[in-house]
PDB file of C-alpha atoms in Angstrom:
ATOM      1  CA  UNK E   1       0.000   0.000   0.000  1.00  0.00           C
ATOM      2  CA  UNK E   2       1.520   3.367  -0.999  1.00  0.00           C
ATOM      3  CA  UNK E   3       2.179   6.025   1.565  1.00  0.00           C
ATOM      4  CA  UNK E   4      -0.624   8.620   1.919  1.00  0.00           C
ATOM      5  CA  UNK E   5       1.382  11.409   0.312  1.00  0.00           C
ATOM      6  CA  UNK E   6       2.542   9.390  -2.711  1.00  0.00           C
ATOM      7  CA  UNK E   7      -0.090  10.753  -5.115  1.00  0.00           C
ATOM      8  CA  UNK E   8       0.561  14.298  -3.913  1.00  0.00           C
ATOM      9  CA  UNK E   9       4.302  13.847  -4.373  1.00  0.00           C
ATOM     10  CA  UNK E  10       3.803  12.464  -7.853  1.00  0.00           C
ATOM     11  CA  UNK E  11       1.547  15.336  -8.894  1.00  0.00           C
ATOM     12  CA  UNK E  12       3.894  17.939  -7.428  1.00  0.00           C
ATOM     13  CA  UNK E  13       7.028  16.592  -9.072  1.00  0.00           C
ATOM     14  CA  UNK E  14       6.770  19.625 -11.330  1.00  0.00           C
ATOM     15  CA  UNK E  15       8.258  21.550  -8.437  1.00  0.00           C
ATOM     16  CA  UNK E  16      11.422  19.506  -8.130  1.00  0.00           C
ATOM     17  CA  UNK E  17      14.402  18.731 -10.335  1.00  0.00           C
ATOM     18  CA  UNK E  18      13.818  14.988 -10.230  1.00  0.00           C
ATOM     19  CA  UNK E  19      12.681  12.436 -12.745  1.00  0.00           C
ATOM     20  CA  UNK E  20       9.543  10.322 -12.346  1.00  0.00           C
ATOM     21  CA  UNK E  21      11.420   7.425 -10.716  1.00  0.00           C
ATOM     22  CA  UNK E  22      13.381   9.693  -8.361  1.00  0.00           C
ATOM     23  CA  UNK E  23      10.183  11.414  -7.241  1.00  0.00           C
ATOM     24  CA  UNK E  24       8.604   8.012  -6.570  1.00  0.00           C
ATOM     25  CA  UNK E  25      11.659   6.901  -4.588  1.00  0.00           C
ATOM     26  CA  UNK E  26      11.634  10.130  -2.587  1.00  0.00           C
ATOM     27  CA  UNK E  27       7.927   9.703  -1.866  1.00  0.00           C
ATOM     28  CA  UNK E  28       8.549   6.188  -0.621  1.00  0.00           C
ATOM     29  CA  UNK E  29      11.338   7.411   1.624  1.00  0.00           C
ATOM     30  CA  UNK E  30      14.195   5.860  -0.332  1.00  0.00           C
ATOM     31  CA  UNK E  31      16.012   9.005  -1.409  1.00  0.00           C
ATOM     32  CA  UNK E  32      16.910  12.414  -0.043  1.00  0.00           C
ATOM     33  CA  UNK E  33      14.955  15.478  -1.096  1.00  0.00           C
ATOM     34  CA  UNK E  34      16.385  17.212  -4.161  1.00  0.00           C
ATOM     35  CA  UNK E  35      16.469  20.978  -4.409  1.00  0.00           C
ATOM     36  CA  UNK E  36      13.213  22.432  -5.689  1.00  0.00           C
ATOM     37  CA  UNK E  37      13.026  24.467  -8.876  1.00  0.00           C
ATOM     38  CA  UNK E  38      10.078  26.400  -7.470  1.00  0.00           C
ATOM     39  CA  UNK E  39      11.845  27.249  -4.213  1.00  0.00           C
ATOM     40  CA  UNK E  40      14.896  28.376  -6.171  1.00  0.00           C
ATOM     41  CA  UNK E  41      12.777  30.642  -8.365  1.00  0.00           C
ATOM     42  CA  UNK E  42      11.053  32.137  -5.334  1.00  0.00           C
ATOM     43  CA  UNK E  43      14.379  32.505  -3.525  1.00  0.00           C
ATOM     44  CA  UNK E  44      15.735  34.601  -6.387  1.00  0.00           C
ATOM     45  CA  UNK E  45      12.938  37.090  -5.833  1.00  0.00           C
ATOM     46  CA  UNK E  46      13.557  37.809  -2.138  1.00  0.00           C
ATOM     47  CA  UNK E  47      15.419  41.099  -2.647  1.00  0.00           C
ATOM     48  CA  UNK E  48      12.987  42.553  -5.222  1.00  0.00           C
ATOM     49  CA  UNK E  49      10.002  41.498  -3.117  1.00  0.00           C
ATOM     50  CA  UNK E  50      11.515  43.210  -0.075  1.00  0.00           C
ATOM     51  CA  UNK E  51      11.926  46.369  -2.198  1.00  0.00           C
ATOM     52  CA  UNK E  52       8.272  46.083  -3.227  1.00  0.00           C
ATOM     53  CA  UNK E  53       7.233  45.882   0.422  1.00  0.00           C
ATOM     54  CA  UNK E  54       9.387  48.906   1.244  1.00  0.00           C
ATOM     55  CA  UNK E  55       7.825  50.864  -1.627  1.00  0.00           C
ATOM     56  CA  UNK E  56       4.409  49.698  -0.449  1.00  0.00           C
ATOM     57  CA  UNK E  57       5.074  51.088   3.010  1.00  0.00           C
ATOM     58  CA  UNK E  58       5.760  54.526   1.544  1.00  0.00           C
ATOM     59  CA  UNK E  59       2.835  54.248  -0.883  1.00  0.00           C
ATOM     60  CA  UNK E  60       0.540  53.526   2.050  1.00  0.00           C
ATOM     61  CA  UNK E  61       1.908  56.537   3.923  1.00  0.00           C
ATOM     62  CA  UNK E  62       1.407  58.745   0.889  1.00  0.00           C
ATOM     63  CA  UNK E  63      -2.196  57.554   0.619  1.00  0.00           C
ATOM     64  CA  UNK E  64      -2.826  59.732   3.668  1.00  0.00           C
ATOM     65  CA  UNK E  65      -2.022  62.840   1.633  1.00  0.00           C
ATOM     66  CA  UNK E  66      -5.633  63.630   0.690  1.00  0.00           C
ATOM     67  CA  UNK E  67      -7.131  63.324   4.173  1.00  0.00           C
ATOM     68  CA  UNK E  68      -4.262  65.291   5.731  1.00  0.00           C
ATOM     69  CA  UNK E  69      -4.657  68.004   3.085  1.00  0.00           C
ATOM     70  CA  UNK E  70      -8.335  68.355   3.905  1.00  0.00           C
ATOM     71  CA  UNK E  71      -7.590  68.533   7.630  1.00  0.00           C
ATOM     72  CA  UNK E  72      -5.029  71.265   7.038  1.00  0.00           C
ATOM     73  CA  UNK E  73      -7.421  73.212   4.811  1.00  0.00           C
ATOM     74  CA  UNK E  74     -10.144  73.112   7.446  1.00  0.00           C
ATOM     75  CA  UNK E  75      -7.730  73.904  10.271  1.00  0.00           C
ATOM     76  CA  UNK E  76      -5.355  76.483   8.759  1.00  0.00           C
ATOM     77  CA  UNK E  77      -6.830  77.914   5.569  1.00  0.00           C
ATOM     78  CA  UNK E  78     -10.436  78.392   6.620  1.00  0.00           C
ATOM     79  CA  UNK E  79      -9.418  79.720  10.025  1.00  0.00           C
ATOM     80  CA  UNK E  80      -6.945  82.296   8.746  1.00  0.00           C
ATOM     81  CA  UNK E  81      -8.510  82.886   5.303  1.00  0.00           C
ATOM     82  CA  UNK E  82      -4.967  82.781   3.865  1.00  0.00           C
ATOM     83  CA  UNK E  83      -4.701  82.046   0.114  1.00  0.00           C
ATOM     84  CA  UNK E  84      -0.901  81.746   0.427  1.00  0.00           C
ATOM     85  CA  UNK E  85      -1.310  78.833   2.831  1.00  0.00           C
ATOM     86  CA  UNK E  86      -3.787  77.172   0.478  1.00  0.00           C
ATOM     87  CA  UNK E  87      -1.439  77.540  -2.520  1.00  0.00           C
ATOM     88  CA  UNK E  88       1.501  76.178  -0.492  1.00  0.00           C
ATOM     89  CA  UNK E  89      -0.514  73.203   0.767  1.00  0.00           C
ATOM     90  CA  UNK E  90      -1.810  72.530  -2.736  1.00  0.00           C
ATOM     91  CA  UNK E  91       1.739  72.576  -4.184  1.00  0.00           C
ATOM     92  CA  UNK E  92       2.874  70.185  -1.447  1.00  0.00           C
ATOM     93  CA  UNK E  93      -0.033  67.842  -2.148  1.00  0.00           C
ATOM     94  CA  UNK E  94       0.713  67.882  -5.894  1.00  0.00           C
ATOM     95  CA  UNK E  95       4.333  66.969  -5.177  1.00  0.00           C
ATOM     96  CA  UNK E  96       3.312  64.161  -2.790  1.00  0.00           C
ATOM     97  CA  UNK E  97       0.803  62.740  -5.282  1.00  0.00           C
ATOM     98  CA  UNK E  98       3.575  62.793  -7.905  1.00  0.00           C
ATOM     99  CA  UNK E  99       5.790  60.825  -5.523  1.00  0.00           C
ATOM    100  CA  UNK E 100       2.922  58.397  -4.919  1.00  0.00           C
ATOM    101  CA  UNK E 101       2.484  57.884  -8.665  1.00  0.00           C
ATOM    102  CA  UNK E 102       6.222  57.339  -9.154  1.00  0.00           C
ATOM    103  CA  UNK E 103       6.549  54.838  -6.298  1.00  0.00           C
ATOM    104  CA  UNK E 104       3.469  52.922  -7.395  1.00  0.00           C
ATOM    105  CA  UNK E 105       4.739  52.759 -10.983  1.00  0.00           C
ATOM    106  CA  UNK E 106       8.169  51.501  -9.897  1.00  0.00           C
ATOM    107  CA  UNK E 107       6.542  48.971  -7.572  1.00  0.00           C
ATOM    108  CA  UNK E 108       4.445  47.644 -10.462  1.00  0.00           C
ATOM    109  CA  UNK E 109       7.471  47.432 -12.756  1.00  0.00           C
ATOM    110  CA  UNK E 110       9.391  45.444 -10.146  1.00  0.00           C
ATOM    111  CA  UNK E 111       6.492  42.999  -9.819  1.00  0.00           C
ATOM    112  CA  UNK E 112       6.268  42.566 -13.604  1.00  0.00           C
ATOM    113  CA  UNK E 113      10.011  41.883 -13.782  1.00  0.00           C
ATOM    114  CA  UNK E 114       9.778  39.381 -10.909  1.00  0.00           C
ATOM    115  CA  UNK E 115       6.973  37.601 -12.745  1.00  0.00           C
ATOM    116  CA  UNK E 116       9.033  37.482 -15.954  1.00  0.00           C
ATOM    117  CA  UNK E 117      12.062  36.161 -14.052  1.00  0.00           C
ATOM    118  CA  UNK E 118       9.890  33.509 -12.406  1.00  0.00           C
ATOM    119  CA  UNK E 119       8.553  32.431 -15.802  1.00  0.00           C
ATOM    120  CA  UNK E 120      12.038  32.230 -17.339  1.00  0.00           C
ATOM    121  CA  UNK E 121      13.230  30.143 -14.414  1.00  0.00           C
ATOM    122  CA  UNK E 122      10.277  27.749 -14.511  1.00  0.00           C
ATOM    123  CA  UNK E 123       9.441  27.400 -18.218  1.00  0.00           C
ATOM    124  CA  UNK E 124      11.978  24.675 -19.083  1.00  0.00           C
ATOM    125  CA  UNK E 125      10.854  22.530 -16.178  1.00  0.00           C
ATOM    126  CA  UNK E 126       7.150  23.101 -16.839  1.00  0.00           C
ATOM    127  CA  UNK E 127       7.574  22.292 -20.532  1.00  0.00           C
ATOM    128  CA  UNK E 128       9.500  19.095 -19.815  1.00  0.00           C
ATOM    129  CA  UNK E 129       6.907  17.930 -17.292  1.00  0.00           C
ATOM    130  CA  UNK E 130       4.182  18.662 -19.848  1.00  0.00           C
ATOM    131  CA  UNK E 131       6.006  16.520 -22.416  1.00  0.00           C
ATOM    132  CA  UNK E 132       6.431  13.785 -19.807  1.00  0.00           C
ATOM    133  CA  UNK E 133       2.689  13.796 -19.075  1.00  0.00           C
ATOM    134  CA  UNK E 134       1.914  13.341 -22.780  1.00  0.00           C
ATOM    135  CA  UNK E 135       4.330  10.412 -22.962  1.00  0.00           C
ATOM    136  CA  UNK E 136       2.542   8.831 -19.964  1.00  0.00           C
ATOM    137  CA  UNK E 137      -0.813   9.107 -21.761  1.00  0.00           C
ATOM    138  CA  UNK E 138      -2.301  11.924 -19.682  1.00  0.00           C
ATOM    139  CA  UNK E 139      -4.607  14.431 -21.306  1.00  0.00           C
ATOM    140  CA  UNK E 140      -2.602  17.617 -20.801  1.00  0.00           C
ATOM    141  CA  UNK E 141       0.694  18.496 -22.360  1.00  0.00           C
ATOM    142  CA  UNK E 142       3.227  21.261 -22.824  1.00  0.00           C
ATOM    143  CA  UNK E 143       0.778  23.778 -24.277  1.00  0.00           C
ATOM    144  CA  UNK E 144      -1.586  23.426 -21.307  1.00  0.00           C
ATOM    145  CA  UNK E 145       1.295  23.582 -18.839  1.00  0.00           C
ATOM    146  CA  UNK E 146       2.746  26.683 -20.490  1.00  0.00           C
ATOM    147  CA  UNK E 147      -0.713  28.284 -20.521  1.00  0.00           C
ATOM    148  CA  UNK E 148      -0.931  27.758 -16.775  1.00  0.00           C
ATOM    149  CA  UNK E 149       2.528  29.284 -16.356  1.00  0.00           C
ATOM    150  CA  UNK E 150       1.386  32.306 -18.409  1.00  0.00           C
ATOM    151  CA  UNK E 151      -1.560  32.704 -16.038  1.00  0.00           C
ATOM    152  CA  UNK E 152       0.751  32.617 -13.032  1.00  0.00           C
ATOM    153  CA  UNK E 153       2.988  35.243 -14.635  1.00  0.00           C
ATOM    154  CA  UNK E 154       0.036  37.530 -15.359  1.00  0.00           C
ATOM    155  CA  UNK E 155      -1.272  37.140 -11.821  1.00  0.00           C
ATOM    156  CA  UNK E 156       2.152  37.850 -10.264  1.00  0.00           C
ATOM    157  CA  UNK E 157       2.574  41.014 -12.326  1.00  0.00           C
ATOM    158  CA  UNK E 158      -0.876  42.363 -11.530  1.00  0.00           C
ATOM    159  CA  UNK E 159      -1.883  44.570  -8.594  1.00  0.00           C
ATOM    160  CA  UNK E 160      -4.020  41.678  -7.329  1.00  0.00           C
ATOM    161  CA  UNK E 161      -0.887  39.834  -6.159  1.00  0.00           C
ATOM    162  CA  UNK E 162       0.116  42.773  -3.955  1.00  0.00           C
ATOM    163  CA  UNK E 163      -3.370  43.084  -2.522  1.00  0.00           C
ATOM    164  CA  UNK E 164      -3.485  39.375  -1.690  1.00  0.00           C
ATOM    165  CA  UNK E 165      -0.022  39.488  -0.129  1.00  0.00           C
ATOM    166  CA  UNK E 166      -0.993  42.372   2.117  1.00  0.00           C
ATOM    167  CA  UNK E 167      -4.230  40.678   3.135  1.00  0.00           C
ATOM    168  CA  UNK E 168      -2.324  37.532   4.064  1.00  0.00           C
ATOM    169  CA  UNK E 169       0.279  39.549   5.984  1.00  0.00           C
ATOM    170  CA  UNK E 170      -2.474  41.409   7.826  1.00  0.00           C
ATOM    171  CA  UNK E 171      -3.976  38.094   8.877  1.00  0.00           C
ATOM    172  CA  UNK E 172      -7.389  38.692   7.341  1.00  0.00           C
ATOM    173  CA  UNK E 173      -9.203  35.869   5.649  1.00  0.00           C
ATOM    174  CA  UNK E 174     -10.699  36.069   2.163  1.00  0.00           C
ATOM    175  CA  UNK E 175     -14.244  35.077   3.086  1.00  0.00           C
TER     176      UNK E 175
END
């Protein structure tokens, strides 16, 4: 009787650098664990992801620009009726919104480049596993596998990935 995780190990062999027989032997406990292609690809992205989180911190701070501007208008401008203060605050807000736009653009570009790097790192392995599945008579092949990898790349480069990451870090559930 196979071990309970044997089917899972066989279906997840895409993530490792092993052949079909080595993955089976590892699942049965006969071999050591090989390094994972997926973990290597994710490990390469640690520094850019940390930069994205740093940019995100400043983006979130700059999102307070509008509410703080309104508070200052109500507190300083309406109280003193000073147009110079209003013009100065408005110029400061324009500058801060420009910084927000720049940081958000750079953050998005970093995520798109991380997604492209992830795809380049994984595409050979995904394609070979797709070919292997065709040779074993399964109904999906390299084109399906590469289509799934394209979907992962698009998701990683989209703003949705950042939103999900922050929700997970904040400990909120998705229900």
